[in-house]
Amino acid sequence: MRGVVEKPCWYEGPLAAFDTETTGVDVENDRIVSAALVVQHQPGAPPAIRRWLVDPGVPVPAGATEVHGLTWAYLQHHGRWPAPVMEEVARALAAVSARGTPLVVMNAPFDLTLLDRELRRHRSAPLADYLGMSSLCVLDPRVLDKHLDRYRKGRRTLTDLCALYGVELSGAHEAAADALAALEVVRAVG
């Protein structure tokens, strides 16, 4: 048909991805030490990457440092105070949401709950306050993969999903690298 423009599938259009590195796995008490937001307008396009490094104000356990490589001494010297960083992160996610861009978050309940708790701790406001009338359209690669093949045996970590879908993951446990890999896994699942 002439004059009809085909709209691309959701996984062919703009996607954003968010990831954090933390002091641990307790969403109520642990802290964000780094975060990244990756925005890609179409498959293969160069992504826009925004990174945040945070001095959490508390010691970083050795086990966490073993995962992401960030020591408390490094974060005290190079990181920023949490309050303004959490504000910037929340506003950046709200802008993504306002544009209607889906947000890819691997293990979304962890990262988004931890961000919400950091906002409550440092800004006295939940993430929902920053989103206003819009809501996040979250795509979790683990959930999508489980829906696609619920009976497949094995783990569904980001590393496992990258291997399964042929996505390169270089620099694992660096927030921007993990966010970009999660975004590419979601495109591959689509």
PDB file of N, CA and C in Angstrom, residues 169-175 177-178:
ATOM      1  N   LEU A 169      29.692  -9.519  26.035  1.00  0.00           N
ATOM      2  CA  LEU A 169      29.706  -8.858  27.341  1.00  0.00           C
ATOM      3  C   LEU A 169      31.159  -8.657  27.727  1.00  0.00           C
ATOM      4  N   SER A 170      31.659  -7.458  27.455  1.00  0.00           N
ATOM      5  CA  SER A 170      33.034  -7.157  27.849  1.00  0.00           C
ATOM      6  C   SER A 170      32.968  -6.171  29.006  1.00  0.00           C
ATOM      7  N   GLY A 171      33.753  -6.439  30.029  1.00  0.00           N
ATOM      8  CA  GLY A 171      33.738  -5.567  31.204  1.00  0.00           C
ATOM      9  C   GLY A 171      32.576  -5.847  32.128  1.00  0.00           C
ATOM     10  N   ALA A 172      32.234  -7.114  32.316  1.00  0.00           N
ATOM     11  CA  ALA A 172      31.111  -7.471  33.186  1.00  0.00           C
ATOM     12  C   ALA A 172      31.275  -6.835  34.560  1.00  0.00           C
ATOM     13  N   HIS A 173      30.177  -6.480  35.158  1.00  0.00           N
ATOM     14  CA  HIS A 173      30.090  -5.840  36.470  1.00  0.00           C
ATOM     15  C   HIS A 173      30.612  -4.409  36.461  1.00  0.00           C
ATOM     16  N   GLU A 174      30.598  -3.800  35.302  1.00  0.00           N
ATOM     17  CA  GLU A 174      30.753  -2.352  35.169  1.00  0.00           C
ATOM     18  C   GLU A 174      29.383  -1.912  34.682  1.00  0.00           C
ATOM     19  N   ALA A 175      28.768  -0.956  35.353  1.00  0.00           N
ATOM     20  CA  ALA A 175      27.355  -0.644  35.126  1.00  0.00           C
ATOM     21  C   ALA A 175      27.016  -0.387  33.661  1.00  0.00           C
ATOM     22  N   ALA A 177      28.652  -1.333  30.906  1.00  0.00           N
ATOM     23  CA  ALA A 177      28.836  -2.557  30.110  1.00  0.00           C
ATOM     24  C   ALA A 177      27.669  -3.515  30.326  1.00  0.00           C
ATOM     25  N   ASP A 178      27.255  -3.673  31.581  1.00  0.00           N
ATOM     26  CA  ASP A 178      26.133  -4.560  31.879  1.00  0.00           C
ATOM     27  C   ASP A 178      24.831  -4.028  31.289  1.00  0.00           C
TER      28      ASP A 178
END
